[in-house]
């Protein structure tokens, strides 16, 4: 008996044949695609139950058949899951790093090639079809593997840079190539000719350019006022044309250029008759001076002064030619007032053609004082004096024991001061300064002390070369001078006045020791004495026993005897001369170690002693190692 079952699950068709006539069952499974094996098992279960109802007597056989069927179905399903279909290769485009995906082509046009690799078929196309008029791509498609496309552009006759994008596609993968082509350079001017009158002025040159350019001017009477501008737009360049004072018409060029492109602008300028001065104002100091007046004229001219009579300006020479310099001499101004004159250069036929120069001379500034020193008693009082000035001035006092009393006035101004009492035993002094920005006058005010006998400086230090000293003595009475019992100080003059300066000559000190002496000033009334001490420096010296030493190559130790009355420093010129000790006081011995000379050449070094602008140099010579002469025993023992 056969049970023939047909069923459809999903898109799969199954046919199961069961034979109950034998003790074994035969199951055939046909699967044409992946099926839902869970559904299949359910169908089989239903079939088995149906057969069990109709064939109760063969239950055992069906159970066995069910187990076998489950095993086979499981085996069929397992085989189906282990079959893995091949996956398709992912689309990709690979461009080497050496390739430029943003190429720039020049204005004349050209080609550029780009290589790449794809994993499948590919295409190349322009993103914007409007670029097809000037750019082509070949080939436009190909198969997988290594490939190369060539991009070609025609000449760019426009004044703008242009761009196009080429897209490479391989399946879902893509690469963009952005192509740039340079524009056609442009440089033009809207007008190449300008006419300017003799007075000069400004001109504007309109330039159209999409490149950087520079301006070249062929003459110095045309000046550029604006800078160049880049872009293809209307750019205005401003130029200043100076007045034409040559007496002839003239022509100039402005060249606007960039590389091989250039435009020339012609400037034509006329002329008119004129008389002009290069400088129209001169200010001369009170000491006088000279004035050079340069006149340029296209006409004959004459000269006159205003006022007509001027005796403090004289012309050195006068000639009336087209271009000339007139020389004038200005005398010193001895007055206390400034003065001025105008010199007019004019055409006698047309006095409207003229020019004028003004010469201004400063006055003699003055601040005049009746006297420049006043002596006040110790009790103080009022000090007044007259100042004559033609300038404003200010007053300052260097001490607080004099106070100015304010008054008003400018010329012949009387100044008053209150001098406070001097309660000390010493004289005191101050300075009243009368000044402005240019002038300065000083008035010295000395106020006596209760006991007037003093010396301003009581100690002098003189160099060994000798010199003169000045001793200032202030006293209310007579005094005497007691000279020291030395022959190197002598008085030049001797005076006994209230305020006096005594001059003493100090002879040169030819010894090596410092010396001093005292000059005594004795007040004749009180017997008080003031002493002035004079200290004279010694003659500085550094003495050495000998100034040259010669040693053998083995080296050794040398001793240099030094006598000095100044401190000094010791330096060596070579590192093979090493000082053992340094003593820079009075008489001393300097010791040095001379290292062995390992070379075959003789070498020379030095030791330098320096102090108070005195320099002594000791030369040390050392033989080379093959030189057997000149050992330590051959050194001179006596000074050279």
Coordinates of C-alpha atoms in Angstrom, one line a residue:
X1 CA 0.0 0.0 0.0
X2 CA 1.3 3.4 -0.9
X3 CA 0.5 6.8 0.5
X4 CA 1.2 9.5 -2.0
X5 CA 1.3 13.0 -0.6
X6 CA 1.8 16.2 -2.5
X7 CA 2.2 19.6 -0.7
X8 CA 3.6 23.0 -1.4
X9 CA 5.5 25.0 1.3
X10 CA 6.6 28.5 0.4
X11 CA 8.1 28.2 -3.1
X12 CA 9.3 24.6 -2.6
X13 CA 7.6 21.5 -3.8
X14 CA 8.0 18.2 -1.8
X15 CA 7.0 14.7 -2.7
X16 CA 7.0 11.9 -0.1
X17 CA 6.4 8.3 -1.0
X18 CA 5.6 5.8 1.7
X19 CA 5.5 2.0 1.1
X20 CA 3.8 0.0 3.9
X21 CA 4.1 -3.3 2.2
X22 CA 7.6 -3.7 3.4
X23 CA 9.0 -3.7 6.8
X24 CA 11.1 -0.8 5.8
X25 CA 9.9 2.5 4.5
X26 CA 11.3 4.5 1.7
X27 CA 11.4 8.2 1.8
X28 CA 12.4 10.4 -1.0
X29 CA 12.8 14.2 -0.5
X30 CA 13.0 16.6 -3.3
X31 CA 14.0 20.1 -2.4
X32 CA 14.3 22.7 -5.1
X33 CA 15.2 25.6 -2.9
X34 CA 15.6 26.5 0.7
X35 CA 12.4 25.5 2.5
X36 CA 10.8 26.1 5.9
X37 CA 11.6 22.7 7.4
X38 CA 9.6 23.5 10.5
X39 CA 6.5 23.6 8.3
X40 CA 7.5 20.4 6.5
X41 CA 7.7 18.5 9.8
X42 CA 4.2 19.7 10.7
X43 CA 2.8 18.5 7.4
X44 CA 4.5 15.1 7.9
X45 CA 3.0 14.8 11.3
X46 CA -0.5 15.4 9.9
X47 CA 0.1 12.7 7.2
X48 CA 1.2 10.2 9.8
X49 CA -1.9 10.8 11.9
X50 CA -4.1 10.3 8.9
X51 CA -2.5 7.0 8.0
X52 CA -2.8 5.9 11.6
X53 CA -6.5 6.3 11.5
X54 CA -6.8 4.2 8.4
X55 CA -4.2 1.7 9.2
X56 CA -4.3 1.0 12.9
X57 CA -2.7 -2.3 12.4
X58 CA 0.6 -0.8 11.2
X59 CA 1.2 1.6 14.0
X60 CA 4.5 0.2 14.8
X61 CA 5.7 0.6 11.2
X62 CA 4.6 4.2 11.1
X63 CA 6.5 5.0 14.2
X64 CA 9.6 3.6 12.8
X65 CA 9.0 5.4 9.5
X66 CA 8.5 8.7 11.4
X67 CA 11.8 8.4 13.1
X68 CA 13.5 7.6 9.8
X69 CA 11.7 10.5 8.2
X70 CA 12.8 13.0 10.9
X71 CA 16.4 11.9 10.5
X72 CA 16.4 12.3 6.7
X73 CA 14.7 15.7 6.9
X74 CA 17.2 16.8 9.4
X75 CA 20.0 15.6 7.2
X76 CA 18.6 17.4 4.1
X77 CA 18.2 20.6 6.1
X78 CA 21.7 20.5 7.4
X79 CA 23.2 20.0 3.9
X80 CA 21.2 23.0 2.6
X81 CA 22.5 25.4 5.4
X82 CA 26.2 24.5 4.7
X83 CA 26.0 25.7 1.1
X84 CA 27.3 29.4 1.0
X85 CA 26.7 31.2 -2.3
X86 CA 29.7 33.3 -3.6
X87 CA 29.4 37.1 -2.7
X88 CA 29.9 39.7 -5.5
X89 CA 33.0 41.9 -5.3
X90 CA 32.4 45.5 -3.8
X91 CA 32.6 48.3 -6.4
X92 CA 35.7 50.5 -5.8
X93 CA 37.9 53.1 -7.5
X94 CA 41.5 53.5 -6.5
X95 CA 43.5 56.5 -7.6
X96 CA 47.3 56.6 -6.8
X97 CA 48.5 59.3 -4.5
X98 CA 50.8 60.6 -7.3
X99 CA 47.7 61.6 -9.3
X100 CA 46.4 65.2 -9.0
X101 CA 42.6 65.2 -8.9
X102 CA 42.5 69.0 -9.1
X103 CA 44.6 69.7 -12.2
X104 CA 45.1 73.3 -13.5
X105 CA 45.5 73.9 -17.2
X106 CA 46.8 77.2 -18.8
X107 CA 44.8 79.6 -20.9
X108 CA 46.0 78.1 -24.2
X109 CA 44.4 74.7 -23.4
X110 CA 46.1 71.3 -23.0
X111 CA 45.7 67.8 -21.7
X112 CA 46.1 65.9 -18.5
X113 CA 46.0 62.2 -17.9
X114 CA 44.8 60.4 -14.8
X115 CA 45.3 56.7 -14.0
X116 CA 43.1 54.6 -11.7
X117 CA 42.0 51.1 -10.9
X118 CA 38.4 49.8 -10.6
X119 CA 36.9 46.5 -9.4
X120 CA 34.2 46.6 -12.1
X121 CA 33.0 48.4 -15.2
X122 CA 33.3 52.2 -14.9
X123 CA 32.2 55.4 -16.7
X124 CA 33.5 59.0 -16.9
X125 CA 31.3 62.0 -17.5
X126 CA 31.0 65.7 -16.9
X127 CA 28.8 66.9 -14.1
X128 CA 27.7 70.0 -16.0
X129 CA 27.0 69.4 -19.6
X130 CA 27.6 73.1 -20.4
X131 CA 31.4 72.4 -20.0
X132 CA 31.2 70.0 -23.0
X133 CA 32.0 73.0 -25.3
X134 CA 35.5 73.3 -24.0
X135 CA 36.5 70.1 -22.2
X136 CA 36.4 66.4 -23.3
X137 CA 37.2 63.1 -21.5
X138 CA 38.4 60.0 -23.3
X139 CA 37.6 57.2 -23.0
X140 CA 34.3 57.7 -21.3
X141 CA 33.9 54.1 -20.0
X142 CA 35.9 50.8 -19.5
X143 CA 36.1 47.5 -17.7
X144 CA 37.6 46.7 -14.4
X145 CA 41.3 46.8 -13.8
X146 CA 43.9 49.4 -14.5
X147 CA 42.7 52.3 -16.6
X148 CA 43.6 55.9 -17.7
X149 CA 41.5 58.8 -18.9
X150 CA 42.7 61.9 -20.8
X151 CA 41.1 65.3 -20.2
X152 CA 41.5 67.9 -22.9
X153 CA 40.6 71.6 -22.8
X154 CA 40.4 74.2 -25.6
X155 CA 41.9 77.7 -25.4
X156 CA 40.1 80.0 -22.8
X157 CA 39.3 83.2 -24.7
X158 CA 37.3 84.7 -21.8
X159 CA 38.6 86.9 -19.1
X160 CA 37.4 84.6 -16.3
X161 CA 38.9 81.4 -14.9
X162 CA 36.6 78.4 -15.6
X163 CA 36.1 75.0 -13.9
X164 CA 34.5 71.7 -14.7
X165 CA 34.0 68.5 -12.7
X166 CA 34.6 65.0 -14.2
X167 CA 33.0 62.2 -12.2
X168 CA 34.3 58.6 -12.3
X169 CA 31.7 55.9 -11.4
X170 CA 32.1 52.3 -10.7
X171 CA 28.8 50.9 -9.3
X172 CA 28.0 52.8 -6.2
X173 CA 31.6 54.2 -5.9
X174 CA 32.6 57.5 -7.4
X175 CA 35.6 60.0 -7.6
X176 CA 35.5 63.7 -8.6
X177 CA 38.2 65.3 -10.7
X178 CA 37.9 69.2 -10.6
X179 CA 39.6 70.8 -13.6
X180 CA 40.5 74.5 -13.6
X181 CA 41.6 76.5 -16.6
X182 CA 43.2 79.9 -16.3
X183 CA 41.6 83.0 -17.8
X184 CA 42.9 85.2 -20.7
X185 CA 44.9 88.1 -19.1
X186 CA 43.6 91.6 -19.9
X187 CA 45.0 95.1 -19.4
X188 CA 43.4 98.1 -21.0
X189 CA 42.8 101.8 -20.4
X190 CA 39.7 103.7 -21.4
X191 CA 41.7 106.8 -22.6
X192 CA 45.3 107.0 -23.7
X193 CA 45.6 110.8 -24.1
X194 CA 45.2 113.6 -21.6
X195 CA 45.7 117.4 -22.0
X196 CA 46.5 119.5 -18.9
X197 CA 46.9 123.3 -18.7
X198 CA 50.0 125.0 -17.3
X199 CA 48.7 125.2 -13.7
X200 CA 48.7 121.4 -13.4
X201 CA 46.1 119.4 -11.6
X202 CA 44.9 115.8 -11.3
X203 CA 44.0 113.2 -13.9
X204 CA 42.2 109.9 -13.4
X205 CA 43.2 107.0 -15.7
X206 CA 40.7 104.2 -15.8
X207 CA 42.3 100.8 -16.0
X208 CA 40.6 97.5 -16.7
X209 CA 42.7 94.5 -15.7
X210 CA 42.4 91.0 -14.2
X211 CA 46.1 90.7 -13.4
X212 CA 48.5 92.5 -11.2
X213 CA 50.2 95.4 -13.0
X214 CA 52.7 98.2 -12.2
X215 CA 52.9 101.8 -13.2
X216 CA 56.0 103.4 -14.7
X217 CA 56.2 107.2 -15.1
X218 CA 58.8 108.5 -17.6
X219 CA 59.0 112.1 -16.1
X220 CA 59.3 113.6 -12.7
X221 CA 56.5 116.2 -13.0
X222 CA 53.8 113.4 -13.0
X223 CA 53.2 111.8 -9.6
X224 CA 51.0 108.8 -8.9
X225 CA 48.6 109.3 -6.0
X226 CA 46.8 105.9 -5.9
X227 CA 48.0 102.3 -5.8
X228 CA 47.3 99.7 -8.5
X229 CA 44.3 97.4 -8.1
X230 CA 43.9 93.7 -9.2
X231 CA 40.7 92.4 -10.9
X232 CA 38.8 92.9 -14.2
X233 CA 37.0 96.0 -13.0
X234 CA 37.2 99.7 -13.7
X235 CA 40.0 100.9 -11.5
X236 CA 40.9 104.6 -11.3
X237 CA 44.5 105.6 -11.0
X238 CA 45.0 109.2 -9.9
X239 CA 48.0 111.2 -11.0
X240 CA 49.1 114.8 -10.0
X241 CA 50.5 117.0 -12.8
X242 CA 52.8 119.7 -11.4
X243 CA 52.6 123.3 -12.7
X244 CA 54.6 123.9 -15.9
X245 CA 57.1 126.5 -15.2
X246 CA 59.5 125.7 -18.0
X247 CA 58.2 128.2 -20.4
X248 CA 57.6 125.4 -23.0
X249 CA 54.9 122.9 -23.6
X250 CA 55.8 119.4 -22.5
X251 CA 54.8 115.8 -23.0
X252 CA 55.0 112.8 -20.6
X253 CA 54.2 109.1 -20.6
X254 CA 52.5 106.9 -18.1
X255 CA 53.1 103.2 -18.9
X256 CA 50.8 100.6 -17.3
X257 CA 52.3 97.1 -17.8
X258 CA 52.2 93.5 -16.7
X259 CA 54.6 91.0 -18.3
X260 CA 54.2 91.3 -22.1
X261 CA 51.0 93.4 -21.8
X262 CA 51.3 97.2 -21.6
X263 CA 49.3 100.4 -22.2
X264 CA 50.8 103.9 -22.7
X265 CA 49.0 107.0 -21.6
X266 CA 50.3 110.3 -23.1
X267 CA 50.0 113.5 -21.0
X268 CA 50.4 116.9 -22.8
X269 CA 50.8 120.1 -20.8
X270 CA 50.8 123.6 -22.1
X271 CA 52.4 126.7 -20.6
X272 CA 51.7 130.4 -19.7
X273 CA 53.9 133.4 -18.9
X274 CA 54.8 133.6 -15.2
X275 CA 57.0 135.0 -12.6
X276 CA 57.4 132.7 -9.6
X277 CA 59.7 132.3 -6.5
X278 CA 60.8 129.0 -5.1
X279 CA 60.7 130.4 -1.6
X280 CA 58.6 133.4 -0.5
X281 CA 59.4 133.8 3.2
X282 CA 62.7 134.2 5.0
X283 CA 63.4 134.6 8.7
X284 CA 66.8 136.0 9.5
X285 CA 68.4 136.0 13.1
X286 CA 69.5 139.2 14.7
X287 CA 73.1 138.5 13.7
X288 CA 72.2 139.0 10.0
X289 CA 73.0 136.7 7.1
X290 CA 72.4 136.1 3.5
X291 CA 69.3 135.5 1.4
X292 CA 69.3 133.7 -1.9
X293 CA 66.1 134.3 -3.9
X294 CA 65.5 132.0 -6.8
X295 CA 63.2 133.3 -9.4
X296 CA 61.8 131.6 -12.5
X297 CA 60.2 133.6 -15.2
X298 CA 59.1 133.4 -18.8
X299 CA 59.2 137.2 -19.0
X300 CA 61.5 140.1 -18.3
X301 CA 61.0 141.5 -14.8
X302 CA 62.0 144.3 -12.5
X303 CA 62.6 144.4 -8.7
X304 CA 61.5 146.9 -6.1
X305 CA 61.5 146.9 -2.3
X306 CA 58.7 147.9 0.1
X307 CA 59.3 150.3 1.8
X308 CA 61.3 152.0 -0.9
X309 CA 64.2 153.0 1.3
X310 CA 65.9 150.1 3.2
X311 CA 69.5 150.4 4.4
X312 CA 69.9 147.1 6.1
X313 CA 69.5 144.9 3.0
X314 CA 71.8 145.2 0.0
X315 CA 71.8 143.1 -3.2
X316 CA 75.1 141.6 -4.2
X317 CA 74.3 141.5 -7.9
X318 CA 71.1 141.8 -10.0
X319 CA 70.4 140.5 -13.5
X320 CA 67.0 140.0 -15.1
X321 CA 67.0 136.7 -17.0
X322 CA 64.4 133.9 -17.3
X323 CA 65.8 131.8 -14.5
X324 CA 68.1 133.4 -11.9
X325 CA 69.1 133.7 -8.3
X326 CA 69.3 137.0 -6.6
X327 CA 71.7 137.4 -3.6
X328 CA 71.0 139.8 -0.7
X329 CA 73.0 140.5 2.4
X330 CA 71.1 141.3 5.7
X331 CA 73.0 143.4 8.2
X332 CA 72.9 142.6 11.9
X333 CA 70.0 144.0 13.8
X334 CA 71.4 146.1 16.7
X335 CA 68.1 147.4 17.7
X336 CA 65.6 145.9 20.1
X337 CA 62.8 145.8 17.5
X338 CA 62.2 143.3 14.7
X339 CA 62.0 144.5 11.1
X340 CA 60.6 143.4 7.8
X341 CA 60.9 144.2 4.1
X342 CA 59.1 143.0 1.0
X343 CA 60.8 142.5 -2.4
X344 CA 58.5 142.5 -5.4
X345 CA 59.5 140.9 -8.8
X346 CA 57.1 142.1 -11.5
X347 CA 56.7 142.5 -15.2
X348 CA 56.7 146.2 -16.1
X349 CA 54.2 145.6 -19.0
X350 CA 51.8 143.6 -16.9
X351 CA 52.1 144.2 -13.2
X352 CA 49.6 141.5 -12.5
X353 CA 52.3 139.0 -13.4
X354 CA 54.4 139.3 -10.2
X355 CA 55.5 137.5 -7.1
X356 CA 56.7 138.8 -3.7
X357 CA 59.2 137.6 -1.1
X358 CA 59.1 138.7 2.6
X359 CA 62.3 139.0 4.7
X360 CA 61.7 139.2 8.4
X361 CA 64.6 139.9 10.8
X362 CA 64.4 139.2 14.5
X363 CA 65.2 141.9 17.1
X364 CA 68.2 141.9 19.4
X365 CA 66.8 140.2 22.5
X366 CA 68.1 141.7 25.7
X367 CA 67.8 141.3 29.4
X368 CA 70.0 144.1 30.9
X369 CA 71.0 144.2 34.6
X370 CA 72.7 147.1 36.5
X371 CA 75.1 144.7 38.2
X372 CA 75.4 140.9 38.6
X373 CA 76.5 140.6 42.3
X374 CA 75.1 142.0 45.6
X375 CA 76.4 141.7 49.1
X376 CA 73.8 141.8 51.9
X377 CA 74.4 142.2 55.7
X378 CA 73.7 139.4 58.0
X379 CA 70.6 141.1 59.4
X380 CA 69.0 140.8 55.9
X381 CA 66.8 143.5 54.4
X382 CA 65.3 144.5 51.0
X383 CA 67.1 144.0 47.7
X384 CA 65.9 145.7 44.6
X385 CA 67.3 146.3 41.2
X386 CA 66.1 147.2 37.7
X387 CA 65.9 144.9 34.7
X388 CA 65.7 146.3 31.2
X389 CA 64.3 143.8 28.6
X390 CA 62.5 143.7 25.3
X391 CA 61.3 140.1 25.9
X392 CA 59.1 138.7 28.6
X393 CA 61.1 136.8 31.3
X394 CA 60.7 134.8 34.4
X395 CA 62.5 135.0 37.8
X396 CA 63.7 132.1 39.9
X397 CA 65.7 132.0 43.1
X398 CA 67.9 129.1 44.1
X399 CA 67.4 129.5 47.9
X400 CA 64.4 130.0 50.2
X401 CA 66.0 132.8 52.3
X402 CA 65.3 135.3 49.5
X403 CA 61.6 136.0 48.5
X404 CA 60.5 138.1 45.6
X405 CA 58.0 140.9 46.1
X406 CA 55.5 140.8 43.1
X407 CA 55.3 143.9 40.9
X408 CA 53.9 144.5 37.4
X409 CA 55.5 145.9 34.3
X410 CA 57.5 144.8 31.3
X411 CA 60.1 147.4 30.2
X412 CA 62.5 148.7 32.8
X413 CA 61.0 146.4 35.4
X414 CA 62.0 146.9 38.9
X415 CA 62.4 143.7 40.9
X416 CA 62.3 143.6 44.7
X417 CA 63.3 140.9 47.1
X418 CA 63.3 140.4 50.8
X419 CA 66.5 138.9 52.3
X420 CA 66.0 137.1 55.6
X421 CA 68.4 137.4 58.4
X422 CA 71.5 135.1 58.4
X423 CA 71.8 133.7 61.9
X424 CA 74.7 131.4 61.1
X425 CA 78.4 132.3 61.4
X426 CA 79.0 131.5 57.8
X427 CA 78.5 133.5 54.7
X428 CA 75.8 132.2 52.3
X429 CA 75.0 132.9 48.7
X430 CA 72.4 132.2 46.2
X431 CA 71.6 133.1 42.5
X432 CA 68.7 135.0 41.1
X433 CA 68.0 133.9 37.5
X434 CA 66.3 136.2 35.0
X435 CA 65.6 134.2 31.8
X436 CA 63.4 133.4 28.8
X437 CA 63.6 130.7 26.2
X438 CA 66.8 132.2 24.7
X439 CA 68.4 134.5 27.2
X440 CA 69.5 134.0 30.8
X441 CA 71.1 136.4 33.3
X442 CA 72.3 135.5 36.8
X443 CA 72.6 137.8 39.8
X444 CA 74.8 136.4 42.7
X445 CA 73.6 137.4 46.1
X446 CA 76.1 136.9 49.0
X447 CA 74.9 137.4 52.6
X448 CA 77.5 137.9 55.3
X449 CA 77.5 135.7 58.4
X450 CA 78.1 136.8 61.9
X451 CA 81.8 136.0 61.5
X452 CA 82.8 136.5 58.0
X453 CA 86.0 134.6 57.4
X454 CA 85.7 131.4 55.4
X455 CA 87.3 129.4 52.6
X456 CA 85.1 127.7 50.2
X457 CA 87.4 124.6 49.5
X458 CA 89.8 123.4 52.1
X459 CA 91.5 120.5 50.4
X460 CA 92.9 120.0 46.9
X461 CA 94.3 116.8 45.4
X462 CA 96.8 117.5 42.6
X463 CA 98.3 115.1 40.0
X464 CA 102.0 114.3 39.9
X465 CA 102.3 116.5 36.8
X466 CA 101.5 119.6 38.8
X467 CA 98.9 122.3 38.2
X468 CA 97.4 125.5 39.5
X469 CA 94.8 125.7 42.3
X470 CA 92.5 128.6 43.1
X471 CA 91.5 129.2 46.7
X472 CA 88.5 131.5 47.3
X473 CA 88.4 133.4 50.5
X474 CA 85.5 135.4 51.9
X475 CA 86.2 137.8 54.8
X476 CA 85.0 141.0 56.4
X477 CA 88.5 142.3 57.0
X478 CA 92.1 141.8 56.1
X479 CA 93.9 138.5 56.5
X480 CA 97.3 137.0 55.9
X481 CA 98.7 133.9 54.2
X482 CA 101.3 131.6 55.8
X483 CA 103.0 129.5 53.2
X484 CA 104.3 126.0 54.0
X485 CA 108.1 125.5 54.1
X486 CA 108.2 123.6 50.8
X487 CA 109.6 124.6 47.5
X488 CA 106.9 123.0 45.3
X489 CA 104.1 125.4 46.2
X490 CA 104.2 129.1 45.1
X491 CA 101.6 131.8 45.2
X492 CA 101.0 133.6 41.9
X493 CA 99.1 136.6 43.3
X494 CA 98.3 137.8 46.8
X495 CA 95.3 140.1 47.5
X496 CA 93.5 140.8 50.7
X497 CA 89.9 141.9 49.8
X498 CA 86.5 141.0 51.1
X499 CA 86.1 138.3 48.5
X500 CA 89.2 137.2 46.7
X501 CA 90.7 134.2 44.8
X502 CA 94.3 133.2 45.4
X503 CA 96.2 131.2 42.8
X504 CA 98.9 128.8 43.7
X505 CA 101.3 126.9 41.4
X506 CA 102.0 123.2 42.3
X507 CA 105.3 122.0 40.8
X508 CA 105.5 118.5 39.3
X509 CA 106.3 115.6 41.7
X510 CA 109.2 113.6 40.3
X511 CA 109.3 111.3 43.3
X512 CA 107.6 108.0 43.8
X513 CA 105.9 109.0 47.1
X514 CA 102.8 111.1 47.7
X515 CA 103.4 114.5 49.4
X516 CA 101.3 117.1 51.1
X517 CA 101.5 120.6 52.6
X518 CA 99.2 123.1 54.3
X519 CA 98.5 126.8 53.4
X520 CA 97.2 128.8 56.4
X521 CA 95.0 131.8 56.1
X522 CA 94.8 134.0 59.2
X523 CA 92.0 136.6 59.9
X524 CA 93.6 139.9 60.9
X525 CA 90.8 140.9 63.3
X526 CA 89.9 137.7 65.1
X527 CA 93.1 135.7 64.6
X528 CA 91.0 132.8 63.4
X529 CA 92.9 130.6 61.0
X530 CA 91.7 128.5 58.0
X531 CA 93.9 125.8 56.6
X532 CA 94.0 124.6 53.0
X533 CA 95.6 121.2 52.5
X534 CA 97.3 120.4 49.3
X535 CA 97.9 116.7 48.5
X536 CA 100.0 115.8 45.5
X537 CA 100.1 112.3 44.0
X538 CA 103.3 110.5 43.5
X539 CA 104.9 109.7 40.1
X540 CA 103.4 106.2 39.4
X541 CA 105.9 103.5 38.4
X542 CA 106.3 99.8 37.8
X543 CA 109.9 98.5 37.5
X544 CA 110.9 95.0 36.5
X545 CA 114.2 93.3 36.9
X546 CA 114.4 92.2 33.3
X547 CA 112.0 92.1 30.4
X548 CA 113.0 88.9 28.5
X549 CA 113.7 85.3 29.4
X550 CA 114.8 82.3 27.4
X551 CA 114.1 78.7 28.4
X552 CA 114.8 75.2 27.1
X553 CA 112.1 72.9 25.9
X554 CA 111.9 71.1 29.3
X555 CA 110.4 74.3 30.8
X556 CA 110.9 75.4 34.4
X557 CA 110.2 78.2 36.9
X558 CA 111.1 81.8 36.5
X559 CA 111.0 84.7 39.0
X560 CA 110.3 88.3 38.0
X561 CA 111.2 91.0 40.5
X562 CA 108.7 93.9 40.5
X563 CA 109.0 97.3 42.2
X564 CA 105.8 99.4 42.0
X565 CA 103.9 102.1 43.9
X566 CA 100.6 101.4 42.2
X567 CA 98.4 98.3 42.2
X568 CA 98.7 96.3 39.0
X569 CA 97.3 93.2 37.4
X570 CA 99.2 90.3 35.8
X571 CA 98.1 88.5 32.6
X572 CA 99.8 85.9 30.5
X573 CA 99.4 85.5 26.8
X574 CA 99.7 81.7 26.6
X575 CA 98.4 78.8 28.6
X576 CA 101.8 77.2 28.9
X577 CA 102.8 80.1 31.2
X578 CA 101.2 79.6 34.6
X579 CA 101.5 82.0 37.4
X580 CA 102.2 80.5 40.8
X581 CA 101.4 83.6 42.9
X582 CA 100.3 87.1 42.3
X583 CA 101.3 89.9 44.6
X584 CA 100.8 93.5 43.6
X585 CA 102.1 95.5 46.5
X586 CA 105.4 97.5 46.7
X587 CA 108.3 95.3 45.9
X588 CA 107.3 91.7 45.0
X589 CA 108.5 88.6 43.3
X590 CA 106.2 87.1 40.6
X591 CA 106.7 83.3 40.0
X592 CA 105.7 81.5 36.9
X593 CA 105.8 77.8 35.8
X594 CA 106.8 77.3 32.2
X595 CA 105.4 74.0 30.9
X596 CA 107.6 71.7 28.7
X597 CA 107.5 72.4 25.0
X598 CA 106.6 69.1 23.3
X599 CA 106.8 70.6 19.8
X600 CA 109.9 71.0 17.7
X601 CA 109.3 74.7 17.1
X602 CA 110.4 77.5 19.4
X603 CA 107.5 79.4 21.0
X604 CA 107.1 82.9 22.4
X605 CA 104.8 84.2 25.1
X606 CA 104.5 87.2 27.4
X607 CA 103.6 88.3 30.8
X608 CA 101.9 91.8 31.0
X609 CA 101.8 94.0 34.1
X610 CA 99.2 96.8 34.0
X611 CA 98.3 99.6 36.5
X612 CA 97.4 103.3 36.3
X613 CA 98.0 103.5 32.6
X614 CA 101.4 101.9 33.0
X615 CA 102.1 98.7 31.0
X616 CA 105.2 96.5 31.3
X617 CA 105.7 93.4 29.1
X618 CA 108.1 90.5 29.8
X619 CA 108.8 88.3 26.8
X620 CA 109.4 84.6 27.4
X621 CA 110.9 82.4 24.6
X622 CA 111.1 78.6 24.8
X623 CA 113.1 76.3 22.5
X624 CA 111.6 73.3 20.8
X625 CA 112.3 69.8 22.0
X626 CA 115.2 69.3 19.5
X627 CA 116.7 72.6 20.3
X628 CA 119.4 72.0 22.8
X629 CA 120.3 75.6 23.4
X630 CA 118.6 78.0 25.6
X631 CA 118.1 76.1 28.8
X632 CA 117.1 77.5 32.2
X633 CA 120.7 77.7 33.1
X634 CA 121.3 80.1 30.2
X635 CA 118.9 82.7 31.5
X636 CA 120.5 86.2 32.0
X637 CA 121.1 86.9 35.6
X638 CA 121.4 90.6 35.2
X639 CA 118.8 93.1 33.9
X640 CA 119.1 93.8 30.2

